[in-house]
CSV table of C-alpha atoms in Angstrom, one decimal:
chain,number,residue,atom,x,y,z
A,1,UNK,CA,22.5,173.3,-4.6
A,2,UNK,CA,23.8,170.4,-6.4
A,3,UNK,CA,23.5,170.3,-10.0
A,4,UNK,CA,23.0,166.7,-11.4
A,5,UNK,CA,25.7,165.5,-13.8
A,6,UNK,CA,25.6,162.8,-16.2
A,7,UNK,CA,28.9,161.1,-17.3
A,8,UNK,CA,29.0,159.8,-20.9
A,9,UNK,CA,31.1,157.1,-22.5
A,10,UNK,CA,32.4,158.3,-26.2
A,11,UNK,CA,33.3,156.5,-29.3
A,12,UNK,CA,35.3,158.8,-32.0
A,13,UNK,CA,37.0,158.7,-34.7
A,14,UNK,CA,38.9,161.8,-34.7
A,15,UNK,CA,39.7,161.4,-31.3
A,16,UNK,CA,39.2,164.4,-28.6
A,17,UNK,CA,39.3,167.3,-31.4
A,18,UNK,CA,35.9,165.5,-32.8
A,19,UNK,CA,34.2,165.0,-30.2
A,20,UNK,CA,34.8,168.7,-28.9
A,21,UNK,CA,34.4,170.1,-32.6
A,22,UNK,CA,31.3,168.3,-32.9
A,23,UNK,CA,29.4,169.4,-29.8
A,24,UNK,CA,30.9,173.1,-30.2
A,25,UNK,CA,29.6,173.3,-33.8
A,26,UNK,CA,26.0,172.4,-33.1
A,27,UNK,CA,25.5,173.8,-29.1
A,28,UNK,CA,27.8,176.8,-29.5
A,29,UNK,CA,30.5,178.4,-26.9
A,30,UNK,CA,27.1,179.2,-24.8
A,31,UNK,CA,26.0,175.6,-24.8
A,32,UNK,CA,28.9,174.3,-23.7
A,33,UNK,CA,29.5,176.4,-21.0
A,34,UNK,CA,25.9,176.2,-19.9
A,35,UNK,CA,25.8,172.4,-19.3
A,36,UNK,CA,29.1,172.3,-18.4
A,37,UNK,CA,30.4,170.0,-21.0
A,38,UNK,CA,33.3,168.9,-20.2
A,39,UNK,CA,36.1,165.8,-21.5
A,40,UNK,CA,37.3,164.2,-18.8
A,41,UNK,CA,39.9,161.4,-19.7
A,42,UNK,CA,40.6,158.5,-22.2
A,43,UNK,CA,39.3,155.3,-21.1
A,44,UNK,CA,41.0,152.5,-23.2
A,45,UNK,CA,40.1,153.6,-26.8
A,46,UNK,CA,36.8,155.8,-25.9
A,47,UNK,CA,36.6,159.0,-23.9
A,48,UNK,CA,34.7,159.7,-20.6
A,49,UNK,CA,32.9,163.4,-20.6
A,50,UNK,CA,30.4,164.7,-18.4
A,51,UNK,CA,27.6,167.7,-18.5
A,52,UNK,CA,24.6,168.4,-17.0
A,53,UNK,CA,21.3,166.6,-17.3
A,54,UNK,CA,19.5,169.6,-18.5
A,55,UNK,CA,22.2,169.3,-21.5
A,56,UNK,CA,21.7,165.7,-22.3
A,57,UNK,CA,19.9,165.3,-24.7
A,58,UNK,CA,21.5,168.2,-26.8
A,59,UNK,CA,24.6,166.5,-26.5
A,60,UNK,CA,23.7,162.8,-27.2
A,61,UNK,CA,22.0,165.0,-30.6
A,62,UNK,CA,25.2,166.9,-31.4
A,63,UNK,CA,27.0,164.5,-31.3
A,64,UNK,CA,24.4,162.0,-33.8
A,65,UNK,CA,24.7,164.9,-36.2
A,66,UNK,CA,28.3,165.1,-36.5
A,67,UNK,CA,28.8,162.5,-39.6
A,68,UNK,CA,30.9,164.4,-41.5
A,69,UNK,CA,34.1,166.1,-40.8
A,70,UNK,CA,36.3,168.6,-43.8
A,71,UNK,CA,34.8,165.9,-46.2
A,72,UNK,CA,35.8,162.7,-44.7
A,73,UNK,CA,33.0,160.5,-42.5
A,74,UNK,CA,33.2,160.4,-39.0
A,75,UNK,CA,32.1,159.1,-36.1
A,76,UNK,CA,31.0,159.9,-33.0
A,77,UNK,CA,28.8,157.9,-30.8
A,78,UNK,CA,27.6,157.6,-27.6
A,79,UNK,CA,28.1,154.2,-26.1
A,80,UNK,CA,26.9,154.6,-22.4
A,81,UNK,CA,25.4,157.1,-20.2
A,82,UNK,CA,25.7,156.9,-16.5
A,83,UNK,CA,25.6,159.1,-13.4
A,84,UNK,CA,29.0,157.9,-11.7
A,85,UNK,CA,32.1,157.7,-13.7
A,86,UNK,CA,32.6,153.8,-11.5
A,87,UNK,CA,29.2,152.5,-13.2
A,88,UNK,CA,30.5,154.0,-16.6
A,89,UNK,CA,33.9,152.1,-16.5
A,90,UNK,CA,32.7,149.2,-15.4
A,91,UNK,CA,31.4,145.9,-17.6
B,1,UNK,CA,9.8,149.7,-25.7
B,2,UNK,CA,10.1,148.8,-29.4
B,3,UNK,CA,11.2,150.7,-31.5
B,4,UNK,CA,11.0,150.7,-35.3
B,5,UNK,CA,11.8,152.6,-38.9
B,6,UNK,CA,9.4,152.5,-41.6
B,7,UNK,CA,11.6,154.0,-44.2
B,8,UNK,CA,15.2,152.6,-44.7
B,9,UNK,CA,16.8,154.4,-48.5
B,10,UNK,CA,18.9,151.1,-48.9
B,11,UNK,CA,16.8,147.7,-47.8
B,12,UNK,CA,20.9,146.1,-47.3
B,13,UNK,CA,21.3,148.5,-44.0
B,14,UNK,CA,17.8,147.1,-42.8
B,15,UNK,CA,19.8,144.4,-40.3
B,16,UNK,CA,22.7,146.6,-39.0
B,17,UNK,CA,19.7,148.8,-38.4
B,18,UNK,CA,18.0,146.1,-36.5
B,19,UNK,CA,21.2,145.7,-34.5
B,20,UNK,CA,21.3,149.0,-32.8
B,21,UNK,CA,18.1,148.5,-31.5
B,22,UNK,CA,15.5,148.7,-33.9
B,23,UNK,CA,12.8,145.6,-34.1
B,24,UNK,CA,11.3,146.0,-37.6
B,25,UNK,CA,13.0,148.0,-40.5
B,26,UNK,CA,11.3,148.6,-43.9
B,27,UNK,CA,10.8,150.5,-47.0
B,28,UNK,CA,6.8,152.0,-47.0
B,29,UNK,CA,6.2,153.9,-50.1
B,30,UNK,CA,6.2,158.0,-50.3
B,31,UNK,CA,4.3,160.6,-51.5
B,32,UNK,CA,6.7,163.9,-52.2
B,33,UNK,CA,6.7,166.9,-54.5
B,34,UNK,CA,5.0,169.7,-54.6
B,35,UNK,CA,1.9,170.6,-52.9
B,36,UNK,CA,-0.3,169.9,-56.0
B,37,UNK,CA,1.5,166.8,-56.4
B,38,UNK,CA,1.1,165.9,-52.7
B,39,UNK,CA,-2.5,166.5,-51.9
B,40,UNK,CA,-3.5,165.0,-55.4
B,41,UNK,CA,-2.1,161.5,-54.1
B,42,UNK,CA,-3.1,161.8,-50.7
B,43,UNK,CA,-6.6,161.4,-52.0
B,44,UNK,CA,-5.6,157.5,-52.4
B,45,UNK,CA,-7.1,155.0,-50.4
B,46,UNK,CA,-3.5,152.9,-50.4
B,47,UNK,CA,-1.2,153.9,-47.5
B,48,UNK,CA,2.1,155.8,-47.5
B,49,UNK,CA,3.8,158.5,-45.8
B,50,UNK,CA,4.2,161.9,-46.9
B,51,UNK,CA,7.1,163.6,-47.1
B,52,UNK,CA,6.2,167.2,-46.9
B,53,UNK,CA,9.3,169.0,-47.3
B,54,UNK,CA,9.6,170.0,-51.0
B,55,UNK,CA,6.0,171.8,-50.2
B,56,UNK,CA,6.5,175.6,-50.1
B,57,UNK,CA,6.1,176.3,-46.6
B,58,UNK,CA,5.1,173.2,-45.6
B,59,UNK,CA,5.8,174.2,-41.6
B,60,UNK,CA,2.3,176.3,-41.9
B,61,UNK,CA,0.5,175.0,-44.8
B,62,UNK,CA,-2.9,173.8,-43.6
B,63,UNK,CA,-4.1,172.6,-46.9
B,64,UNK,CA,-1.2,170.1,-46.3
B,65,UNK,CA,-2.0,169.0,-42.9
B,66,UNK,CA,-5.6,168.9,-43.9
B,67,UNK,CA,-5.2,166.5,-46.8
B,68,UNK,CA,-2.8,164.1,-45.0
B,69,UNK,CA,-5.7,164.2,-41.9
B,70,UNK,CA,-8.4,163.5,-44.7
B,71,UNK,CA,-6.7,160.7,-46.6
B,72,UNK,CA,-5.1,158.7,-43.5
B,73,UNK,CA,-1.8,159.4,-44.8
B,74,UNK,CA,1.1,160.0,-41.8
B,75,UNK,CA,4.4,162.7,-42.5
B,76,UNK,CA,7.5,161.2,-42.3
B,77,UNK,CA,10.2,163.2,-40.8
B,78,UNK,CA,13.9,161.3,-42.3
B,79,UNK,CA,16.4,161.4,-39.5
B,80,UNK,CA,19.5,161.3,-42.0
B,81,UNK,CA,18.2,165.0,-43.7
B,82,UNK,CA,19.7,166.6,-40.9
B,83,UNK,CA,22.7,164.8,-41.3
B,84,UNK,CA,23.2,165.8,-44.7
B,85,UNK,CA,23.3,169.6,-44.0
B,86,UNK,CA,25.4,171.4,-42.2
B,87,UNK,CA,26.1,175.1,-40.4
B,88,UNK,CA,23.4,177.8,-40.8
B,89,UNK,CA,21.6,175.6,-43.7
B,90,UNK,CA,20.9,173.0,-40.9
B,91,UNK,CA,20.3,175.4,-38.7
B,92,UNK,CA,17.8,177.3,-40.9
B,93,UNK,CA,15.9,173.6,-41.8
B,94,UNK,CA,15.8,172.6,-38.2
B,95,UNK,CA,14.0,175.7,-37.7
B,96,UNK,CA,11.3,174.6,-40.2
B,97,UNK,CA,11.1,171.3,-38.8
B,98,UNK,CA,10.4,172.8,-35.4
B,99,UNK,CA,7.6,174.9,-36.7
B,100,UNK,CA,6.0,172.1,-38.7
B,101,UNK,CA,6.1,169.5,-35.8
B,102,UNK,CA,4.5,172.1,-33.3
B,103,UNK,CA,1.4,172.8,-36.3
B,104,UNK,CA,1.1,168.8,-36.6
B,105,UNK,CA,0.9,168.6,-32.8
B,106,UNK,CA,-1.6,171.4,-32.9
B,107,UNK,CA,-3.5,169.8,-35.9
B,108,UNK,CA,-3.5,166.5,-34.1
B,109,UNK,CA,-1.7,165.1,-37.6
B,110,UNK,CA,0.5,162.0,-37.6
B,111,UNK,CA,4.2,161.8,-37.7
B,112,UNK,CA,7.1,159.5,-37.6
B,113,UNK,CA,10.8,159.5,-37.7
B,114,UNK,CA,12.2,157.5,-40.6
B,115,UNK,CA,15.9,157.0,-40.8
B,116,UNK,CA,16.4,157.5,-45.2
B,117,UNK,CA,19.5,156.1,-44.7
B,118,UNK,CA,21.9,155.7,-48.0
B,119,UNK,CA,25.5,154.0,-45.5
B,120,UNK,CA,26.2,153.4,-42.0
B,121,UNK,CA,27.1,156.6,-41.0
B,122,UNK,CA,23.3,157.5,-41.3
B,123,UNK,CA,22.4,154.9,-39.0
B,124,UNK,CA,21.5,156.0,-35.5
B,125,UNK,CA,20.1,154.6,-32.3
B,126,UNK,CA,16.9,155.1,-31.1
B,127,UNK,CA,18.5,157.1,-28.0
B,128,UNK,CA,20.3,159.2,-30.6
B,129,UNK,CA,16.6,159.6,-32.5
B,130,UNK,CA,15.1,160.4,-29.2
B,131,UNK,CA,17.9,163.1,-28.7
B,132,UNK,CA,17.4,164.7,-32.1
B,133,UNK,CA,13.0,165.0,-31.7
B,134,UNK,CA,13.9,166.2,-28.5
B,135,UNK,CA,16.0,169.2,-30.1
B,136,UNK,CA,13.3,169.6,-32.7
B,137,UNK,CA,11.2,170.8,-29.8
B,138,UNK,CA,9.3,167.5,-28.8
B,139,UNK,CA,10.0,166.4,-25.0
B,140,UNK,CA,11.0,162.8,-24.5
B,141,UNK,CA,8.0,160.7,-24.7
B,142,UNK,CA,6.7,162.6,-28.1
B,143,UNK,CA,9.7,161.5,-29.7
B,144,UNK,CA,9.9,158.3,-28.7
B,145,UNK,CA,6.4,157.7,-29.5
B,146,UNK,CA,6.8,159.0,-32.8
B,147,UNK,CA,8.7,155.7,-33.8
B,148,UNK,CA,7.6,153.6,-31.7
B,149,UNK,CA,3.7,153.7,-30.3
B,150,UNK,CA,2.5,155.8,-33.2
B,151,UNK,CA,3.9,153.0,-35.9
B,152,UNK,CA,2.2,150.6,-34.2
B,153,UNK,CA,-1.4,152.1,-34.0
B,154,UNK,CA,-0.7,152.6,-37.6
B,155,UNK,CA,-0.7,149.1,-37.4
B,156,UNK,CA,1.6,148.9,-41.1
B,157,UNK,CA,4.4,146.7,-40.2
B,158,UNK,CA,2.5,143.4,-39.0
């Protein structure tokens, strides 16, 4: 059976590490590997990931917690949601 | 759907606020302390939110819930207290939230997310909101209704 995927368009600050650090630190090594989060590639200055729809909304949440990282502010927002990776990278 | 926050810390955040979505942003007064404190103002006719967690074990404290039902008061649940903490203290809080939002669901008591906000890294989207009341054991349309449907039947911000 297929399992539906959602592919999410990232904003960060700290690049890759933050993004991964941040949804790591608040869904754990079980979480991750349970909706299959995944980074797929850099599109222009924001990264494309994908995960499961069951795991949606507790990464859209990881990643709104993650404000600080070792002291400094950081950022990581989600700036589109989208179940094909075409509707994502398109305008 | 709109969508709006009824407690913003700093009132000069109130239109970046607006521009990630939100239609009305402003700055309702509070009631927090301790429980003594708490239920003694909630006895007011005037309206303001409650924020209930310097109450000792305010995730099961019925006198609580009962004076915020009596009074017409609503709890206010600040987005950016999450965001402060981090690790096992988050964890531990989050925990406590849970509790407390299940006992106001079961209590039929009012709630709504308020963002608290003191700089733009506090600011989140309504999605992001939605995401973190979702976590905090509502499902979807609980938490989006918990700043959007419920602040209008409270009828405060028009």
């Amino acid at each position: 059976m297929k399992i539906k995927s959602r592919y999410l368009l990232i904003e960060s600050s700290g690049g890759r590490d933050l993004i991964e650090r941040a949804v790591s630190s608040f869904i754990g090594e079980n979480g991750v590997s349970e909706f299959n989060f995944k980074i797929l590639f850099q599109f222009k200055d924001k990264w494309v990931a994908k995960c499961y729809l069951k795991g949606l909304e507790q990464v859209i949440a990881a990643t709104a917690l993650k404000v600080r990282d070792g002291g400094n502010s950081a950022v990581v927002r989600i700036v589109k949601i989208s179940g094909t990776i075409k509707a994502l990278t398109s305008n | 759907m709109k969508f709006y926050d009824l407690n913003i810390s700093k009132p000069l955040l109130a239109e970046k606020e607006r521009q990630l979505g939100f239609e009305k942003v402003v700055s309702l007064p509070v009631i927090e302390g301790d429980e003594k404190k708490v239920v003694g103002e909630c006895k007011k006719k005037n309206f303001a939110l409650v924020n209930p967690f310097r109450v000792k074990k305010f995730y099961e404290n019925k006198l609580l819930t009962k004076s915020v039902l009596e009074g017409n008061k609503c709890f206010e649940i600040p987005v950016s207290f999450f965001l402060r903490l981090e690790g096992t203290e988050r964890a531990r809080f989050m925990n406590r939230v849970r509790l407390f939002l299940k006992f106001c669901l079961r209590k039929k008591a009012c709630f709504v997310f308020t963002s608290r906000a003191m700089d733009e890294s506090e600011l989140k989207t309504p999605r992001e909101w939605i995401a973190i009341g979702v976590t905090l054991g509502l499902d979807y349309r609980q938490a989006e209704y918990a700043f959007s449907g419920r602040v209008e039947k409270l009828g405060v911000v028009f």
